[in-house]
Amino acid sequence: MSKDKYQKQGDAIFAKLEKVNSELFSFTYGALVSQLLKDLELVDEVNEQLEKMGFNIGTRLIEEFLAKSDISFCEDFEETVNVIAKVAFKMFLGISGTVTCVNKESNIFSIIFDNNPLSDFVELPKSLSSLNYCSLLCGVIKGALEQIRIKVNCYFVKDMLKGDDYYELYIQLNEVMKEEILNDEES
Amino acid sequence: MYSLYVNNQHGTLVYQKHFSEEIKLNSNEEIRLASMLHGISTISEKINVYSLYEKKTNIFQSLEKKGIETIEGDGFKIQCYDTLTGIKIFIVHKDDLNIEMNTYLKRVYELYSDIILKNPFYDIDMPIRSAVFNEQIEKLFSNIS
């Protein structure tokens, strides 16, 4: 599989889209997280709410991705993850990730990237060590893929905000939902 | 040019736009006909003769949309554009119009994703009532007779 192909595709789309200053985006996201921490008592609830918000964003973002890229459907899950890491990340965040297969049987792939515009300027206080600051991103991926009938688990396993050297995201394929016409006898 | 329609992934009509005074259908009739096209398109995937010879070894194959793309009749033609997410955008025009209509339908899809889905107060799958979207559609098709 030619991975360079998606890199080029991502760069081409990135070049023609309108852009905004990433600091404005970082600050807006930071304000969102801060507000959630004030509104909700527990850090676990904040994580959950960020992922839910991301899911809702993802269900709409997938349409823009499909409309503006020339990506048609992917042949397998590895290709799907490559498209996410090299085209979608480039298109919406200006970054590019590296994809490796973690576990073939369980269909787990990892995306590694070393900078994240969402968390520029952020230093997590010790009292918030269980906060998954960027879990909105996991929700976006889940929401987007669910719109094209692919159910996944998505979570960070390495996070620079928690002292790691890079970000690593795991995506695990749960299910591809089939669209079936019921037989007349069944309905 | 007669009409432009957008169906959601459940086959419900969410947008219609007429470019001609000749269209005499009422709202209920259009909703019914749009649902009918959704059903016919889904069935056509199942009765496709060539699909008998395709090996469906890969579960991802089922995600690809292979419904009706074009319907031709006396004096008119229907061109459909199906997205991976199940949105169906289709247009009814005179059969002597020689234009690559898919380019326009793809542009409608871009406008849909930019104007409709980025509106936080638009509920997905509900009818589209957007003055901005109407304006952009009129502009897009203003050159076509």
Coordinates of N, CA and C in Angstrom, one line a residue, chain B:
Chain B
M1 N -34.0 22.8 -16.8 CA -33.8 22.5 -15.4 C -35.2 22.5 -14.7
Y2 N -35.5 21.4 -14.0 CA -36.8 21.4 -13.3 C -36.6 21.5 -11.8
S3 N -36.0 20.5 -11.2 CA -36.0 20.5 -9.7 C -34.8 19.9 -9.1
L4 N -34.4 20.3 -7.9 CA -33.3 19.7 -7.1 C -33.9 19.2 -5.8
Y5 N -33.5 18.0 -5.4 CA -34.0 17.4 -4.2 C -32.8 16.9 -3.4
V6 N -33.0 16.9 -2.1 CA -32.1 16.2 -1.1 C -32.8 15.3 -0.2
N7 N -32.4 14.0 -0.2 CA -33.0 13.0 0.7 C -32.0 12.8 1.8
N8 N -32.5 12.5 3.1 CA -31.6 12.1 4.1 C -31.3 10.6 4.0
Q9 N -30.6 10.1 5.0 CA -30.2 8.7 4.8 C -31.3 7.7 5.1
H10 N -32.4 8.2 5.6 CA -33.6 7.3 5.8 C -34.6 7.4 4.6
G11 N -34.2 8.2 3.6 CA -35.1 8.3 2.4 C -36.2 9.3 2.6
T12 N -36.0 10.2 3.6 CA -37.0 11.3 3.7 C -36.5 12.5 3.0
L13 N -37.4 13.2 2.3 CA -37.1 14.4 1.6 C -36.8 15.6 2.6
V14 N -35.7 16.2 2.5 CA -35.4 17.3 3.4 C -35.3 18.6 2.7
Y15 N -35.1 18.6 1.4 CA -35.0 19.8 0.7 C -35.5 19.7 -0.8
Q16 N -36.3 20.6 -1.2 CA -36.6 20.6 -2.7 C -36.5 22.1 -3.2
K17 N -36.1 22.2 -4.4 CA -36.0 23.5 -5.0 C -36.4 23.4 -6.5
H18 N -37.4 24.3 -6.8 CA -37.9 24.3 -8.2 C -37.3 25.4 -9.0
F19 N -36.9 25.1 -10.2 CA -36.4 26.1 -11.1 C -37.3 26.4 -12.3
S20 N -38.5 25.7 -12.3 CA -39.4 25.9 -13.4 C -40.8 26.0 -12.9
E21 N -41.6 26.7 -13.7 CA -43.0 26.9 -13.3 C -43.8 25.7 -13.7
E22 N -43.2 24.8 -14.4 CA -43.9 23.6 -14.9 C -44.2 22.6 -13.9
I23 N -43.5 22.6 -12.7 CA -43.7 21.6 -11.7 C -45.0 21.9 -11.0
K24 N -45.9 20.9 -10.9 CA -47.2 21.1 -10.3 C -47.4 20.2 -9.1
L25 N -46.4 19.5 -8.6 CA -46.6 18.6 -7.5 C -46.8 19.4 -6.2
N26 N -47.6 18.8 -5.3 CA -47.7 19.4 -4.0 C -46.7 18.8 -3.1
S27 N -46.5 19.3 -1.8 CA -45.5 18.9 -0.9 C -45.6 17.4 -0.6
N28 N -46.8 16.9 -0.4 CA -46.9 15.5 0.0 C -46.6 14.6 -1.2
E29 N -46.9 15.0 -2.4 CA -46.6 14.2 -3.5 C -45.1 14.1 -3.7
E30 N -44.4 15.2 -3.5 CA -42.9 15.2 -3.6 C -42.3 14.3 -2.6
I31 N -42.8 14.4 -1.3 CA -42.2 13.6 -0.3 C -42.4 12.1 -0.6
R32 N -43.6 11.8 -1.1 CA -43.8 10.4 -1.5 C -42.9 9.9 -2.6
L33 N -42.8 10.7 -3.6 CA -42.0 10.3 -4.8 C -40.5 10.2 -4.4
A34 N -40.0 11.1 -3.5 CA -38.6 11.0 -3.1 C -38.4 9.8 -2.3
S35 N -39.3 9.4 -1.4 CA -39.2 8.1 -0.7 C -39.2 6.9 -1.6
M36 N -40.0 7.1 -2.7 CA -40.1 6.0 -3.6 C -38.7 5.8 -4.3
L37 N -38.1 6.9 -4.7 CA -36.8 6.8 -5.3 C -35.8 6.1 -4.4
H38 N -35.8 6.5 -3.1 CA -34.9 5.8 -2.1 C -35.1 4.3 -2.1
G39 N -36.4 3.9 -2.1 CA -36.7 2.5 -2.1 C -36.2 1.8 -3.4
I40 N -36.5 2.4 -4.5 CA -36.2 1.8 -5.8 C -34.6 1.7 -5.9
S41 N -33.9 2.7 -5.4 CA -32.5 2.7 -5.5 C -31.9 1.6 -4.6
T42 N -32.5 1.4 -3.5 CA -32.0 0.4 -2.6 C -32.2 -1.0 -3.2
I43 N -33.4 -1.2 -3.7 CA -33.7 -2.5 -4.4 C -32.8 -2.8 -5.5
S44 N -32.5 -1.7 -6.3 CA -31.7 -1.9 -7.5 C -30.3 -2.5 -7.2
E45 N -29.8 -2.2 -6.0 CA -28.5 -2.7 -5.6 C -28.7 -4.3 -5.5
K46 N -29.8 -4.7 -5.0 CA -30.0 -6.1 -4.7 C -30.3 -6.9 -6.0
I47 N -30.9 -6.3 -7.0 CA -31.2 -7.0 -8.2 C -30.1 -6.8 -9.3
N48 N -29.0 -6.2 -8.9 CA -28.0 -5.9 -9.9 C -27.4 -7.3 -10.3
V49 N -27.4 -7.6 -11.6 CA -26.9 -8.9 -12.1 C -25.4 -9.0 -11.8
Y50 N -24.7 -8.0 -12.0 CA -23.2 -8.1 -11.9 C -22.7 -8.4 -10.5
S51 N -23.6 -8.0 -9.5 CA -23.2 -8.3 -8.1 C -23.1 -9.8 -7.8
L52 N -23.7 -10.6 -8.7 CA -23.7 -12.0 -8.5 C -22.2 -12.5 -8.6
Y53 N -21.4 -11.8 -9.5 CA -20.1 -12.3 -9.8 C -19.0 -11.7 -8.9
E54 N -19.4 -10.7 -8.1 CA -18.4 -10.1 -7.3 C -18.2 -10.9 -6.0
K55 N -17.0 -11.1 -5.7 CA -16.7 -11.8 -4.4 C -16.7 -10.8 -3.3
K56 N -17.7 -11.0 -2.4 CA -17.8 -10.1 -1.2 C -17.0 -10.7 0.0
T57 N -15.7 -10.8 -0.3 CA -14.8 -11.3 0.8 C -14.6 -10.3 1.9
N58 N -14.7 -9.0 1.5 CA -14.4 -8.0 2.4 C -15.6 -7.3 2.9
I59 N -15.8 -7.2 4.2 CA -17.0 -6.7 4.8 C -17.1 -5.2 4.5
F60 N -16.0 -4.5 4.2 CA -16.1 -3.1 3.9 C -16.7 -2.8 2.5
Q61 N -16.8 -3.9 1.7 CA -17.5 -3.7 0.4 C -18.9 -3.3 0.6
S62 N -19.5 -3.7 1.7 CA -21.0 -3.4 1.9 C -21.2 -1.9 2.1
L63 N -20.1 -1.2 2.4 CA -20.3 0.2 2.7 C -20.4 1.1 1.5
E64 N -20.0 0.5 0.4 CA -20.0 1.3 -0.9 C -21.4 1.4 -1.4
K65 N -21.8 2.6 -1.9 CA -23.1 2.8 -2.4 C -23.2 2.5 -3.9
K66 N -24.1 1.6 -4.3 CA -24.2 1.3 -5.7 C -25.6 1.3 -6.2
G67 N -26.4 2.4 -5.8 CA -27.7 2.5 -6.2 C -27.9 3.1 -7.5
I68 N -29.1 3.6 -7.8 CA -29.4 4.2 -9.1 C -28.6 5.5 -9.3
E69 N -28.0 5.7 -10.4 CA -27.3 6.9 -10.7 C -28.0 7.8 -11.7
T70 N -28.7 7.2 -12.7 CA -29.3 8.0 -13.7 C -30.6 7.3 -14.1
I71 N -31.7 8.1 -14.2 CA -33.0 7.6 -14.8 C -33.3 8.5 -16.0
E72 N -33.5 7.9 -17.1 CA -33.9 8.7 -18.3 C -35.3 8.4 -18.7
G73 N -36.0 9.5 -19.1 CA -37.4 9.3 -19.6 C -37.6 10.2 -20.8
D74 N -38.8 10.2 -21.3 CA -39.1 11.1 -22.4 C -39.1 12.5 -22.0
G75 N -38.1 13.3 -22.5 CA -38.1 14.7 -22.2 C -37.4 15.1 -20.9
F76 N -37.0 14.1 -20.0 CA -36.4 14.4 -18.8 C -35.3 13.4 -18.4
K77 N -34.5 13.8 -17.4 CA -33.5 12.9 -16.9 C -33.3 13.2 -15.4
I78 N -33.1 12.1 -14.6 CA -32.8 12.3 -13.2 C -31.4 11.8 -13.0
Q79 N -30.6 12.7 -12.4 CA -29.2 12.4 -12.0 C -29.1 12.3 -10.5
C80 N -28.6 11.2 -10.0 CA -28.5 11.1 -8.5 C -27.0 11.1 -8.1
Y81 N -26.8 11.7 -6.9 CA -25.5 11.6 -6.3 C -25.6 11.1 -4.9
D82 N -25.0 9.9 -4.6 CA -25.1 9.3 -3.3 C -23.8 9.5 -2.5
T83 N -23.9 10.0 -1.3 CA -22.7 10.1 -0.4 C -22.6 8.9 0.4
L84 N -21.4 8.7 0.9 CA -21.1 7.5 1.8 C -21.9 7.5 3.0
T85 N -22.4 8.7 3.5 CA -23.2 8.7 4.7 C -24.6 8.5 4.4
G86 N -25.0 8.3 3.1 CA -26.4 8.0 2.8 C -27.2 9.1 2.3
I87 N -26.7 10.4 2.3 CA -27.4 11.5 1.7 C -27.6 11.2 0.2
K88 N -28.8 11.5 -0.3 CA -29.0 11.4 -1.8 C -29.4 12.7 -2.3
I89 N -28.6 13.3 -3.2 CA -28.9 14.5 -3.9 C -29.2 14.2 -5.3
F90 N -30.4 14.6 -5.8 CA -30.7 14.3 -7.2 C -31.4 15.5 -7.8
I91 N -31.3 15.5 -9.1 CA -31.8 16.6 -9.9 C -32.6 16.1 -11.1
V92 N -33.6 16.8 -11.4 CA -34.5 16.5 -12.6 C -34.3 17.6 -13.6
H93 N -33.9 17.2 -14.8 CA -33.6 18.2 -15.8 C -34.1 17.7 -17.2
K94 N -34.1 18.7 -18.2 CA -34.5 18.3 -19.5 C -33.4 17.3 -20.1
D95 N -33.9 16.4 -21.0 CA -32.9 15.4 -21.5 C -32.0 15.9 -22.5
D96 N -32.2 17.2 -23.0 CA -31.3 17.7 -24.0 C -30.2 18.5 -23.4
L97 N -30.2 18.6 -22.1 CA -29.2 19.4 -21.4 C -27.9 18.5 -21.3
N98 N -26.8 19.0 -22.0 CA -25.6 18.2 -22.0 C -24.6 18.8 -21.1
I99 N -24.7 18.5 -19.8 CA -23.8 19.0 -18.8 C -23.4 17.9 -17.8
E100 N -22.2 17.9 -17.4 CA -21.7 17.0 -16.4 C -22.4 17.4 -15.0
M101 N -23.5 16.8 -14.8 CA -24.4 17.2 -13.6 C -23.8 16.8 -12.3
N102 N -22.9 15.8 -12.3 CA -22.4 15.3 -11.0 C -21.5 16.4 -10.4
T103 N -20.9 17.2 -11.2 CA -20.0 18.3 -10.7 C -20.9 19.3 -9.8
Y104 N -22.1 19.6 -10.4 CA -23.0 20.5 -9.7 C -23.5 19.8 -8.4
L105 N -23.8 18.5 -8.5 CA -24.4 17.8 -7.3 C -23.3 17.7 -6.2
K106 N -22.1 17.6 -6.6 CA -21.0 17.5 -5.6 C -20.9 18.9 -4.9
R107 N -21.1 19.9 -5.7 CA -21.0 21.3 -5.2 C -22.2 21.5 -4.2
V108 N -23.3 21.0 -4.6 CA -24.5 21.1 -3.6 C -24.1 20.4 -2.3
Y109 N -23.4 19.3 -2.4 CA -23.0 18.6 -1.2 C -22.1 19.4 -0.3
E110 N -21.2 20.1 -1.0 CA -20.3 21.0 -0.3 C -21.1 22.1 0.4
L111 N -22.0 22.7 -0.3 CA -22.8 23.8 0.3 C -23.6 23.2 1.5
Y112 N -24.2 22.0 1.3 CA -24.9 21.4 2.4 C -24.0 21.2 3.6
S113 N -22.8 20.7 3.5 CA -21.9 20.5 4.6 C -21.5 21.9 5.2
D114 N -21.3 22.9 4.4 CA -20.8 24.2 4.9 C -22.0 25.0 5.6
I115 N -23.1 25.0 4.9 CA -24.1 26.0 5.4 C -25.1 25.3 6.3
I116 N -25.5 24.1 6.1 CA -26.5 23.4 6.9 C -25.9 22.8 8.1
L117 N -24.9 22.0 7.9 CA -24.4 21.1 9.0 C -23.6 22.0 10.0
K118 N -23.1 23.1 9.6 CA -22.3 23.9 10.6 C -23.2 24.9 11.4
N119 N -24.5 24.9 11.1 CA -25.5 25.6 11.8 C -25.8 24.8 13.1
P120 N -25.5 25.3 14.3 CA -25.7 24.5 15.5 C -27.2 24.3 15.8
F121 N -28.0 25.1 15.2 CA -29.5 25.0 15.5 C -30.2 24.2 14.4
Y122 N -29.5 23.6 13.5 CA -30.1 22.6 12.5 C -30.0 21.2 13.1
D123 N -31.2 20.6 13.3 CA -31.2 19.2 13.7 C -31.1 18.3 12.5
I124 N -30.1 17.4 12.6 CA -29.9 16.5 11.5 C -31.1 15.7 11.2
D125 N -31.4 15.6 9.9 CA -32.5 14.8 9.3 C -33.8 15.6 9.3
M126 N -33.8 16.9 9.7 CA -35.0 17.7 9.6 C -35.0 18.5 8.3
P127 N -36.2 18.9 7.9 CA -36.2 19.7 6.7 C -35.3 20.9 6.7
I128 N -34.8 21.3 5.6 CA -33.8 22.4 5.5 C -34.6 23.7 5.1
R129 N -34.6 24.7 6.0 CA -35.2 26.0 5.7 C -34.1 27.0 6.0
S130 N -33.3 27.3 5.0 CA -32.2 28.2 5.1 C -32.2 29.2 4.0
A131 N -32.3 30.4 4.3 CA -32.3 31.5 3.2 C -30.9 31.5 2.5
V132 N -29.9 31.3 3.3 CA -28.5 31.4 2.8 C -28.3 30.2 1.8
F133 N -28.8 29.0 2.2 CA -28.6 27.8 1.4 C -29.4 28.0 0.0
N134 N -30.6 28.5 0.2 CA -31.5 28.8 -1.0 C -30.7 29.8 -2.0
E135 N -30.2 30.8 -1.4 CA -29.5 31.8 -2.2 C -28.3 31.2 -2.9
Q136 N -27.5 30.4 -2.2 CA -26.4 29.8 -2.9 C -26.7 28.8 -4.0
I137 N -27.8 28.0 -3.7 CA -28.3 27.1 -4.7 C -28.8 27.8 -6.0
E138 N -29.5 28.9 -5.8 CA -29.9 29.7 -6.9 C -28.8 30.3 -7.7
K139 N -27.8 30.7 -7.0 CA -26.6 31.2 -7.7 C -25.9 30.2 -8.5
L140 N -25.8 29.0 -7.9 CA -25.0 27.9 -8.5 C -25.7 27.4 -9.8
F141 N -27.0 27.4 -9.8 CA -27.8 26.9 -11.0 C -28.3 28.0 -11.9
S142 N -27.9 29.3 -11.6 CA -28.5 30.4 -12.3 C -28.1 30.4 -13.8
N143 N -27.0 29.7 -14.2 CA -26.6 29.7 -15.6 C -27.2 28.7 -16.4
I144 N -27.9 27.7 -15.7 CA -28.5 26.6 -16.5 C -29.9 26.8 -16.7
S145 N -30.3 26.6 -18.0 CA -31.7 26.8 -18.4 C -32.6 25.7 -18.1

